[in-house]
Amino acid sequence: SDIPSSAPILPPATLGMLGGGQLGRFFVAAAHEMGYKVWVLDPDPNSPAGRIADFHLVAAYDDFAALDRLAAECAGVTTEFENVPAATLDYLAKFLPVHPAAAAVAVCQNRIEEKGFLARNGLPHGPYAAIRSEDDIRIANAGLFPAVLKVARFGYDGKGQARVADRDEALAAFRQFKGEACVLEKMLALDYEVSVVLARDERGAVRCFPTVENRHRNGILDVSIAPARGSACLRDDAQEIAERIAAHLGYVGTLGVEFFVCRGELFVNEMAPRPHNSGHHTIDACVTSQYEQQVRALCGLPLGEPRQHSVAVMVNLLGELWYEGGHADGVYREPDWSVLHGVPGLRLHLYGKHHARPGRKMGHFVVIGDKPDEVLEHALKAREAIG
Ligand code: ADP
Ligand code: MG
């Protein structure tokens, strides 16, 4: 931000949130608990965060009249949506503190920039090629195949990705993506995946949450186990790499870093310039949540204690649960939540989204306890009971 925020932002100040999804909703809840008011900007009138905010500006992210209102009302602005135009963040930064800054968000919202950033800074990443034309595919290293072609911008939850066996399939997929800029990544044989969520303040102080182990289904995060099981050394290395990323980005706020573990080695997959799905459990199992850290970093308060006091397993609840049989052709009905409310150590979080569709993140639950394998078993049993 252009505006140095020397004095901390204190309650009852109003904070601005760009994006109204579930991550924004948890930020609003954390900010409210701490005595702040929150204005949310999101074009969707039913956005989960907008519905609980003090005021919901229903407008596009590049609506400058709406940005002017936000700037007039708020003492600081942050984001929960990595695709907010960098120009929007730059514009707001003329008037008030904006964290994270446009430059850091810009790196994370474009896979070509992101990979270039990792390469430039000597951070471990998988083999890839930037694809801007069909010729880039024709000259790509043969060793990249089989590969994943990913659109450089606006992909999420496995969308905008195609698994391609060879060059011809990559060309066909590139045409399907209408020639949009992409990265072509070698398909890695993953042992498993981990992530690190951290918070960094304006003075460069960093607090890392323990490394989390993640399981995906159909390209969407399914289950997180915190802390990650397996090698303690690998857990520490992941935190150290995430800290280096935050420092190189000059990052202020909550940052999520996803890693692949491949033959015992860490490769950065991608960064999220916001709280991360794999950090939901910090609400239930840590002294300070990733959302409270986002408030603290934005407001210039000292960062909170990230210590995790219980083992936690998080299970995402996707829209298919709302359909009998788990398919879009089944009868639409509310899942029977009563089977979850009696499970010891389980906390259910629903996002209040109006309509469930398959693949849409509707809520999650977290089970806390002592032993990772036991907690995981309880969590998976609980999921089976509703599904
Ligand atoms: P998104 O933005 O949708 O999260 P990711 O790049 O993280 O996109 O991909 C989603 C998931 O797909 C990853 O967490 C991983 O399980 C799988 N995946 C993505 N890229 C690769 C790869 N190069 N090799 C193996 N698996 C991959
Ligand atoms: Mg991802």
Tab-separated table of C-alpha atoms and ligand atoms in Angstrom:
chain	number	residue	atom	x	y	z
A	1	SER	CA	0.000	0.000	0.000
A	2	ASP	CA	1.078	3.598	-0.652
A	3	ILE	CA	-0.342	4.649	2.708
A	4	PRO	CA	1.929	3.690	5.620
A	5	SER	CA	-0.324	2.496	8.426
A	6	SER	CA	1.804	3.608	11.357
A	7	ALA	CA	-0.989	3.595	13.935
A	8	PRO	CA	-2.947	0.365	14.258
A	9	ILE	CA	-6.542	0.250	13.047
A	10	LEU	CA	-8.667	-0.268	16.149
A	11	PRO	CA	-12.340	-1.083	16.822
A	12	PRO	CA	-14.932	0.094	16.018
A	13	ALA	CA	-13.286	0.852	12.642
A	14	THR	CA	-14.800	-0.589	9.473
A	15	LEU	CA	-12.754	-3.049	7.382
A	16	GLY	CA	-13.324	-3.741	3.690
A	17	MET	CA	-13.400	-7.238	2.200
A	18	LEU	CA	-13.141	-7.849	-1.536
A	19	GLY	CA	-15.051	-11.057	-2.232
A	20	GLY	CA	-18.032	-12.583	-0.490
A	21	GLY	CA	-17.300	-16.328	-0.404
A	22	GLN	CA	-16.888	-18.561	2.637
A	23	LEU	CA	-13.347	-17.311	3.310
A	24	GLY	CA	-14.704	-13.782	3.470
A	25	ARG	CA	-17.553	-14.956	5.707
A	26	PHE	CA	-15.098	-16.358	8.269
A	27	PHE	CA	-13.112	-13.100	8.092
A	28	VAL	CA	-16.306	-11.142	8.821
A	29	ALA	CA	-17.035	-13.406	11.799
A	30	ALA	CA	-13.483	-12.985	13.163
A	31	ALA	CA	-13.547	-9.205	12.661
A	32	HIS	CA	-16.935	-8.952	14.391
A	33	GLU	CA	-15.653	-10.913	17.387
A	34	MET	CA	-12.796	-8.435	17.628
A	35	GLY	CA	-15.113	-5.415	17.533
A	36	TYR	CA	-14.731	-4.281	13.919
A	37	LYS	CA	-17.412	-3.626	11.338
A	38	VAL	CA	-17.031	-5.060	7.832
A	39	TRP	CA	-18.178	-3.962	4.396
A	40	VAL	CA	-18.111	-6.690	1.746
A	41	LEU	CA	-17.872	-6.044	-1.993
A	42	ASP	CA	-19.233	-8.888	-4.129
A	43	PRO	CA	-21.493	-8.814	-7.187
A	44	ASP	CA	-23.572	-11.759	-5.910
A	45	PRO	CA	-26.481	-10.490	-3.749
A	46	ASN	CA	-26.547	-13.859	-1.938
A	47	SER	CA	-22.810	-14.089	-1.238
A	48	PRO	CA	-22.060	-15.929	2.048
A	49	ALA	CA	-19.977	-13.061	3.474
A	50	GLY	CA	-22.275	-10.321	2.203
A	51	ARG	CA	-25.159	-11.827	4.106
A	52	ILE	CA	-23.461	-11.408	7.488
A	53	ALA	CA	-21.563	-8.181	6.752
A	54	ASP	CA	-22.516	-4.789	8.193
A	55	PHE	CA	-22.964	-3.626	4.630
A	56	HIS	CA	-22.872	-5.503	1.340
A	57	LEU	CA	-21.883	-3.480	-1.705
A	58	VAL	CA	-23.426	-5.501	-4.533
A	59	ALA	CA	-21.154	-4.394	-7.359
A	60	ALA	CA	-18.482	-5.582	-9.764
A	61	TYR	CA	-14.830	-5.593	-8.638
A	62	ASP	CA	-14.027	-2.882	-11.189
A	63	ASP	CA	-16.970	-0.605	-10.325
A	64	PHE	CA	-15.090	2.552	-9.373
A	65	ALA	CA	-18.112	4.250	-7.810
A	66	ALA	CA	-18.417	1.246	-5.461
A	67	LEU	CA	-14.652	1.327	-4.776
A	68	ASP	CA	-14.948	5.029	-3.862
A	69	ARG	CA	-17.692	4.201	-1.347
A	70	LEU	CA	-15.589	1.396	0.096
A	71	ALA	CA	-12.567	3.695	0.410
A	72	ALA	CA	-14.659	6.387	2.093
A	73	GLU	CA	-16.125	3.988	4.635
A	74	CYS	CA	-13.194	1.692	5.482
A	75	ALA	CA	-9.936	2.055	7.411
A	76	GLY	CA	-8.261	-0.832	5.517
A	77	VAL	CA	-9.090	-3.338	2.788
A	78	THR	CA	-8.203	-6.985	2.238
A	79	THR	CA	-9.292	-9.752	-0.119
A	80	GLU	CA	-10.544	-13.311	-0.013
A	81	PHE	CA	-10.666	-13.778	-3.789
A	82	GLU	CA	-7.397	-14.036	-5.702
A	83	ASN	CA	-8.938	-12.870	-8.954
A	84	VAL	CA	-9.707	-9.329	-7.826
A	85	PRO	CA	-8.198	-7.165	-10.596
A	86	ALA	CA	-4.786	-5.806	-9.584
A	87	ALA	CA	-6.011	-2.399	-10.858
A	88	THR	CA	-8.736	-2.475	-8.169
A	89	LEU	CA	-6.199	-3.057	-5.395
A	90	ASP	CA	-3.885	-0.379	-6.810
A	91	TYR	CA	-6.766	2.104	-6.992
A	92	LEU	CA	-7.870	1.469	-3.397
A	93	ALA	CA	-4.262	1.692	-2.181
A	94	LYS	CA	-4.235	5.392	-3.140
A	95	PHE	CA	-6.733	6.041	-0.360
A	96	LEU	CA	-6.196	3.499	2.407
A	97	PRO	CA	-4.027	0.524	3.472
A	98	VAL	CA	-4.587	-2.521	1.235
A	99	HIS	CA	-3.124	-5.878	2.317
A	100	PRO	CA	-2.005	-8.004	0.563
A	101	ALA	CA	-0.736	-5.527	-2.045
A	102	ALA	CA	-1.643	-5.677	-5.734
A	103	ALA	CA	1.851	-6.837	-6.760
A	104	ALA	CA	1.742	-9.903	-4.493
A	105	VAL	CA	-1.795	-10.803	-5.550
A	106	ALA	CA	-0.825	-10.412	-9.228
A	107	VAL	CA	1.904	-13.064	-8.862
A	108	CYS	CA	-0.523	-15.539	-7.262
A	109	GLN	CA	-3.366	-14.991	-9.735
A	110	ASN	CA	-1.425	-15.963	-12.837
A	111	ARG	CA	0.199	-19.398	-13.069
A	112	ILE	CA	2.875	-18.179	-15.515
A	113	GLU	CA	3.871	-15.342	-13.172
A	114	GLU	CA	3.716	-17.691	-10.194
A	115	LYS	CA	6.018	-20.287	-11.752
A	116	GLY	CA	8.388	-17.537	-12.954
A	117	PHE	CA	8.499	-16.121	-9.422
A	118	LEU	CA	9.382	-19.550	-7.979
A	119	ALA	CA	12.048	-20.154	-10.631
A	120	ARG	CA	13.629	-16.684	-10.166
A	121	ASN	CA	13.833	-17.119	-6.415
A	122	GLY	CA	15.240	-20.632	-6.426
A	123	LEU	CA	12.115	-22.140	-4.884
A	124	PRO	CA	11.354	-25.785	-5.729
A	125	HIS	CA	8.648	-26.367	-8.359
A	126	GLY	CA	7.857	-29.096	-10.865
A	127	PRO	CA	8.976	-29.086	-14.510
A	128	TYR	CA	6.737	-26.854	-16.641
A	129	ALA	CA	6.513	-24.731	-19.766
A	130	ALA	CA	4.665	-21.433	-20.297
A	131	ILE	CA	2.210	-21.859	-23.187
A	132	ARG	CA	1.117	-18.756	-25.067
A	133	SER	CA	0.734	-20.277	-28.531
A	134	GLU	CA	0.418	-23.655	-30.257
A	135	ASP	CA	4.094	-23.362	-31.157
A	136	ASP	CA	4.997	-23.337	-27.458
A	137	ILE	CA	3.365	-26.779	-27.244
A	138	ARG	CA	5.177	-28.018	-30.364
A	139	ILE	CA	8.574	-27.078	-28.918
A	140	ALA	CA	7.825	-28.148	-25.306
A	141	ASN	CA	10.245	-30.662	-23.821
A	142	ALA	CA	9.040	-34.231	-24.537
A	143	GLY	CA	9.914	-35.101	-20.937
A	144	LEU	CA	6.924	-33.014	-19.734
A	145	PHE	CA	4.430	-35.650	-20.942
A	146	PRO	CA	2.124	-36.997	-19.574
A	147	ALA	CA	1.203	-33.522	-18.357
A	148	VAL	CA	-1.515	-31.226	-17.022
A	149	LEU	CA	-2.455	-28.168	-19.071
A	150	LYS	CA	-3.803	-25.406	-16.813
A	151	VAL	CA	-5.168	-22.017	-17.843
A	152	ALA	CA	-2.918	-19.327	-16.375
A	153	ARG	CA	-5.803	-17.306	-14.912
A	154	PHE	CA	-9.147	-17.914	-13.186
A	155	GLY	CA	-8.834	-21.679	-12.611
A	156	TYR	CA	-9.983	-23.129	-9.277
A	157	ASP	CA	-11.055	-26.445	-7.781
A	158	GLY	CA	-9.535	-28.303	-10.731
A	159	LYS	CA	-11.435	-26.159	-13.274
A	160	GLY	CA	-9.548	-24.970	-16.368
A	161	GLN	CA	-7.289	-28.037	-16.263
A	162	ALA	CA	-6.880	-30.954	-18.641
A	163	ARG	CA	-4.758	-34.050	-18.225
A	164	VAL	CA	-2.942	-34.678	-21.497
A	165	ALA	CA	-1.006	-37.824	-22.461
A	166	ASP	CA	0.982	-36.300	-25.308
A	167	ARG	CA	1.558	-33.250	-27.514
A	168	ASP	CA	-1.545	-33.878	-29.674
A	169	GLU	CA	-3.815	-34.016	-26.645
A	170	ALA	CA	-2.175	-30.857	-25.309
A	171	LEU	CA	-2.884	-29.062	-28.603
A	172	ALA	CA	-6.514	-30.206	-28.529
A	173	ALA	CA	-6.910	-29.053	-24.910
A	174	PHE	CA	-5.260	-25.689	-25.688
A	175	ARG	CA	-7.816	-25.167	-28.486
A	176	GLN	CA	-10.621	-26.088	-26.083
A	177	PHE	CA	-9.313	-23.382	-23.731
A	178	LYS	CA	-9.615	-21.044	-26.773
A	179	GLY	CA	-5.881	-20.413	-26.949
A	180	GLU	CA	-5.780	-18.737	-23.537
A	181	ALA	CA	-2.332	-18.536	-21.920
A	182	CYS	CA	-1.575	-21.727	-19.981
A	183	VAL	CA	1.109	-23.604	-18.141
A	184	LEU	CA	1.961	-27.148	-19.147
A	185	GLU	CA	3.070	-29.067	-16.052
A	186	LYS	CA	4.630	-32.482	-15.949
A	187	MET	CA	2.206	-34.885	-14.245
A	188	LEU	CA	3.968	-35.804	-11.023
A	189	ALA	CA	3.529	-39.097	-9.160
A	190	LEU	CA	2.484	-37.641	-5.803
A	191	ASP	CA	3.223	-39.379	-2.515
A	192	TYR	CA	0.798	-36.917	-0.947
A	193	GLU	CA	0.086	-33.173	-0.736
A	194	VAL	CA	0.690	-30.672	2.073
A	195	SER	CA	0.051	-26.991	2.630
A	196	VAL	CA	1.279	-24.236	4.899
A	197	VAL	CA	-0.786	-21.260	6.005
A	198	LEU	CA	1.090	-18.349	7.526
A	199	ALA	CA	0.576	-14.748	8.455
A	200	ARG	CA	3.104	-11.975	7.904
A	201	ASP	CA	2.880	-8.411	9.207
A	202	GLU	CA	4.159	-5.093	7.916
A	203	ARG	CA	7.378	-5.367	9.927
A	204	GLY	CA	8.117	-8.762	8.355
A	205	ALA	CA	7.267	-10.866	11.420
A	206	VAL	CA	5.905	-14.277	10.395
A	207	ARG	CA	3.738	-16.800	12.256
A	208	CYS	CA	3.279	-20.204	10.576
A	209	PHE	CA	0.527	-22.684	11.343
A	210	PRO	CA	1.625	-26.326	11.491
A	211	THR	CA	1.911	-28.003	8.067
A	212	VAL	CA	-1.297	-29.722	6.915
A	213	GLU	CA	-1.747	-32.927	4.898
A	214	ASN	CA	-4.323	-32.712	2.106
A	215	ARG	CA	-6.318	-35.241	0.130
A	216	HIS	CA	-8.060	-34.189	-3.066
A	217	ARG	CA	-10.959	-35.753	-4.935
A	218	ASN	CA	-11.645	-34.746	-8.570
A	219	GLY	CA	-9.172	-31.868	-8.215
A	220	ILE	CA	-11.043	-30.458	-5.172
A	221	LEU	CA	-9.739	-30.506	-1.609
A	222	ASP	CA	-11.572	-33.304	0.186
A	223	VAL	CA	-9.935	-33.925	3.574
A	224	SER	CA	-7.202	-32.106	5.531
A	225	ILE	CA	-5.282	-33.689	8.398
A	226	ALA	CA	-3.530	-31.272	10.752
A	227	PRO	CA	-0.734	-31.482	11.586
A	228	ALA	CA	0.451	-33.528	8.586
A	229	ARG	CA	1.564	-37.049	9.436
A	230	GLY	CA	4.897	-38.392	8.202
A	231	SER	CA	8.311	-36.749	8.224
A	232	ALA	CA	8.797	-33.919	10.747
A	233	CYS	CA	11.715	-32.694	8.664
A	234	LEU	CA	9.474	-32.312	5.615
A	235	ARG	CA	6.906	-30.420	7.683
A	236	ASP	CA	9.597	-27.968	8.808
A	237	ASP	CA	10.992	-27.573	5.284
A	238	ALA	CA	7.518	-26.735	3.952
A	239	GLN	CA	7.145	-23.990	6.565
A	240	GLU	CA	10.578	-22.624	5.749
A	241	ILE	CA	9.805	-22.501	1.995
A	242	ALA	CA	6.453	-20.805	2.669
A	243	GLU	CA	8.214	-18.177	4.797
A	244	ARG	CA	10.700	-17.508	2.002
A	245	ILE	CA	7.824	-17.075	-0.455
A	246	ALA	CA	6.080	-14.588	1.853
A	247	ALA	CA	9.297	-12.623	2.331
A	248	HIS	CA	10.067	-12.487	-1.416
A	249	LEU	CA	6.504	-11.291	-2.080
A	250	GLY	CA	6.759	-8.646	0.657
A	251	TYR	CA	3.507	-10.222	1.736
A	252	VAL	CA	1.242	-8.745	4.415
A	253	GLY	CA	-1.748	-10.857	5.458
A	254	THR	CA	-2.649	-14.543	5.516
A	255	LEU	CA	-1.033	-16.656	2.775
A	256	GLY	CA	-1.647	-20.283	1.772
A	257	VAL	CA	1.049	-22.335	0.006
A	258	GLU	CA	0.231	-25.726	-1.563
A	259	PHE	CA	2.950	-28.351	-2.051
A	260	PHE	CA	3.311	-31.674	-3.804
A	261	VAL	CA	5.380	-34.350	-2.068
A	262	CYS	CA	7.045	-36.459	-4.701
A	263	ARG	CA	9.579	-39.172	-3.747
A	264	GLY	CA	9.944	-37.487	-0.394
A	265	GLU	CA	10.732	-34.111	-1.978
A	266	LEU	CA	8.717	-30.885	-1.759
A	267	PHE	CA	7.563	-28.967	-4.838
A	268	VAL	CA	5.524	-25.780	-4.536
A	269	ASN	CA	2.251	-26.255	-6.429
A	270	GLU	CA	0.578	-22.865	-6.011
A	271	MET	CA	0.054	-19.934	-3.660
A	272	ALA	CA	-3.213	-18.383	-2.479
A	273	PRO	CA	-3.038	-14.686	-1.418
A	274	ARG	CA	-5.713	-15.186	1.252
A	275	PRO	CA	-6.749	-17.687	3.913
A	276	HIS	CA	-6.824	-21.243	2.558
A	277	ASN	CA	-9.399	-24.045	2.609
A	278	SER	CA	-6.822	-26.255	4.344
A	279	GLY	CA	-6.670	-23.713	7.191
A	280	HIS	CA	-10.341	-23.866	8.200
A	281	HIS	CA	-9.446	-26.043	11.210
A	282	THR	CA	-7.436	-23.168	12.715
A	283	ILE	CA	-10.808	-21.816	13.945
A	284	ASP	CA	-11.426	-24.968	15.973
A	285	ALA	CA	-7.932	-26.236	16.806
A	286	CYS	CA	-5.540	-23.263	17.095
A	287	VAL	CA	-5.139	-20.426	19.576
A	288	THR	CA	-5.592	-17.885	16.767
A	289	SER	CA	-7.408	-18.657	13.497
A	290	GLN	CA	-6.087	-17.837	10.015
A	291	TYR	CA	-8.969	-15.343	9.736
A	292	GLU	CA	-8.081	-13.541	12.962
A	293	GLN	CA	-4.493	-13.371	11.660
A	294	GLN	CA	-5.825	-11.730	8.488
A	295	VAL	CA	-7.605	-9.109	10.614
A	296	ARG	CA	-4.502	-8.578	12.751
A	297	ALA	CA	-2.152	-8.221	9.761
A	298	LEU	CA	-4.523	-5.795	8.020
A	299	CYS	CA	-4.967	-3.675	11.133
A	300	GLY	CA	-1.290	-3.578	12.103
A	301	LEU	CA	-1.879	-5.486	15.353
A	302	PRO	CA	0.733	-7.978	16.595
A	303	LEU	CA	0.101	-11.391	15.031
A	304	GLY	CA	-1.578	-13.984	17.260
A	305	GLU	CA	-0.247	-17.267	18.590
A	306	PRO	CA	-0.744	-19.942	15.881
A	307	ARG	CA	-0.158	-22.913	18.212
A	308	GLN	CA	-2.431	-25.872	17.503
A	309	HIS	CA	-3.908	-27.311	20.696
A	310	SER	CA	-5.666	-30.369	19.183
A	311	VAL	CA	-5.185	-32.700	16.265
A	312	ALA	CA	-7.804	-31.790	13.643
A	313	VAL	CA	-9.351	-33.334	10.549
A	314	MET	CA	-11.412	-31.169	8.184
A	315	VAL	CA	-13.900	-32.638	5.703
A	316	ASN	CA	-15.313	-30.457	2.897
A	317	LEU	CA	-19.045	-30.767	2.237
A	318	LEU	CA	-19.769	-30.388	-1.475
A	319	GLY	CA	-23.078	-29.750	-3.204
A	320	GLU	CA	-23.635	-33.356	-4.271
A	321	LEU	CA	-24.525	-34.151	-0.644
A	322	TRP	CA	-27.771	-32.240	-1.214
A	323	TYR	CA	-28.862	-34.764	-3.890
A	324	GLU	CA	-30.135	-38.205	-2.991
A	325	GLY	CA	-27.622	-40.770	-4.233
A	326	GLY	CA	-24.982	-38.033	-4.606
A	327	HIS	CA	-25.824	-37.230	-8.253
A	328	ALA	CA	-27.444	-34.161	-9.814
A	329	ASP	CA	-30.361	-36.337	-11.009
A	330	GLY	CA	-31.232	-37.385	-7.426
A	331	VAL	CA	-33.930	-35.650	-5.349
A	332	TYR	CA	-32.760	-32.294	-3.904
A	333	ARG	CA	-33.070	-32.153	-0.111
A	334	GLU	CA	-31.174	-30.858	2.931
A	335	PRO	CA	-28.735	-33.472	4.291
A	336	ASP	CA	-29.611	-34.890	7.720
A	337	TRP	CA	-27.285	-32.811	9.916
A	338	SER	CA	-28.589	-34.414	13.118
A	339	VAL	CA	-26.238	-37.381	12.580
A	340	LEU	CA	-23.262	-34.997	12.951
A	341	HIS	CA	-24.351	-33.055	16.000
A	342	GLY	CA	-23.779	-35.985	18.369
A	343	VAL	CA	-20.237	-36.827	17.193
A	344	PRO	CA	-17.738	-35.955	19.971
A	345	GLY	CA	-15.281	-33.225	19.000
A	346	LEU	CA	-17.112	-32.392	15.759
A	347	ARG	CA	-17.972	-28.836	14.724
A	348	LEU	CA	-20.136	-28.173	11.668
A	349	HIS	CA	-19.728	-24.996	9.591
A	350	LEU	CA	-22.296	-24.226	6.860
A	351	TYR	CA	-21.822	-21.266	4.547
A	352	GLY	CA	-25.477	-20.349	3.934
A	353	LYS	CA	-25.162	-20.671	0.146
A	354	HIS	CA	-28.556	-20.527	-1.520
A	355	HIS	CA	-28.282	-23.416	-3.923
A	356	ALA	CA	-26.150	-26.539	-3.882
A	357	ARG	CA	-24.684	-27.840	-7.096
A	358	PRO	CA	-22.249	-30.727	-7.456
A	359	GLY	CA	-18.669	-29.678	-6.732
A	360	ARG	CA	-19.718	-26.447	-4.948
A	361	LYS	CA	-18.247	-25.954	-1.470
A	362	MET	CA	-21.297	-25.658	0.822
A	363	GLY	CA	-19.737	-26.216	4.226
A	364	HIS	CA	-17.231	-28.318	6.134
A	365	PHE	CA	-16.824	-29.980	9.470
A	366	VAL	CA	-13.822	-30.326	11.715
A	367	VAL	CA	-13.234	-33.142	14.194
A	368	ILE	CA	-10.670	-32.483	16.916
A	369	GLY	CA	-8.957	-35.028	19.162
A	370	ASP	CA	-5.562	-36.460	20.146
A	371	LYS	CA	-4.423	-39.121	17.674
A	372	PRO	CA	-4.385	-38.309	13.946
A	373	ASP	CA	-5.344	-41.782	12.712
A	374	GLU	CA	-8.234	-42.019	15.185
A	375	VAL	CA	-9.530	-38.536	14.458
A	376	LEU	CA	-9.359	-39.272	10.716
A	377	GLU	CA	-11.350	-42.466	11.206
A	378	HIS	CA	-14.026	-40.641	13.222
A	379	ALA	CA	-14.239	-37.901	10.602
A	380	LEU	CA	-14.595	-40.333	7.698
A	381	LYS	CA	-17.253	-42.311	9.591
A	382	ALA	CA	-19.164	-39.098	10.268
A	383	ARG	CA	-19.057	-38.246	6.587
A	384	GLU	CA	-20.362	-41.691	5.656
A	385	ALA	CA	-23.245	-41.226	8.070
A	386	ILE	CA	-24.531	-38.127	6.223
A	387	GLY	CA	-23.636	-39.168	2.647
B	1	ADP	P1	-6.585	-25.467	-8.187
B	1	ADP	O1	-6.376	-24.021	-8.430
B	1	ADP	O2	-7.806	-26.004	-8.823
B	1	ADP	O3	-6.425	-25.846	-6.736
B	1	ADP	P2	-4.144	-27.031	-8.564
B	1	ADP	O4	-3.054	-26.664	-9.520
B	1	ADP	O5	-3.841	-26.920	-7.128
B	1	ADP	O6	-5.400	-26.153	-9.002
B	1	ADP	O7	-4.604	-28.504	-8.911
B	1	ADP	C1	-5.595	-29.183	-8.161
B	1	ADP	C2	-5.120	-30.577	-7.782
B	1	ADP	O8	-4.853	-31.371	-8.973
B	1	ADP	C3	-3.810	-30.605	-7.020
B	1	ADP	O9	-3.992	-30.341	-5.651
B	1	ADP	C4	-3.344	-32.037	-7.316
B	1	ADP	O10	-4.077	-32.977	-6.545
B	1	ADP	C5	-3.727	-32.222	-8.771
B	1	ADP	N1	-2.607	-31.788	-9.647
B	1	ADP	C6	-2.449	-30.550	-10.173
B	1	ADP	N2	-1.300	-30.456	-10.883
B	1	ADP	C7	-0.689	-31.648	-10.814
B	1	ADP	C8	0.543	-32.180	-11.323
B	1	ADP	N3	1.380	-31.435	-12.083
B	1	ADP	N4	0.861	-33.470	-11.032
B	1	ADP	C9	0.014	-34.222	-10.282
B	1	ADP	N5	-1.157	-33.784	-9.764
B	1	ADP	C10	-1.527	-32.511	-10.010
B	2	MG	MG	-4.789	-25.902	-5.620
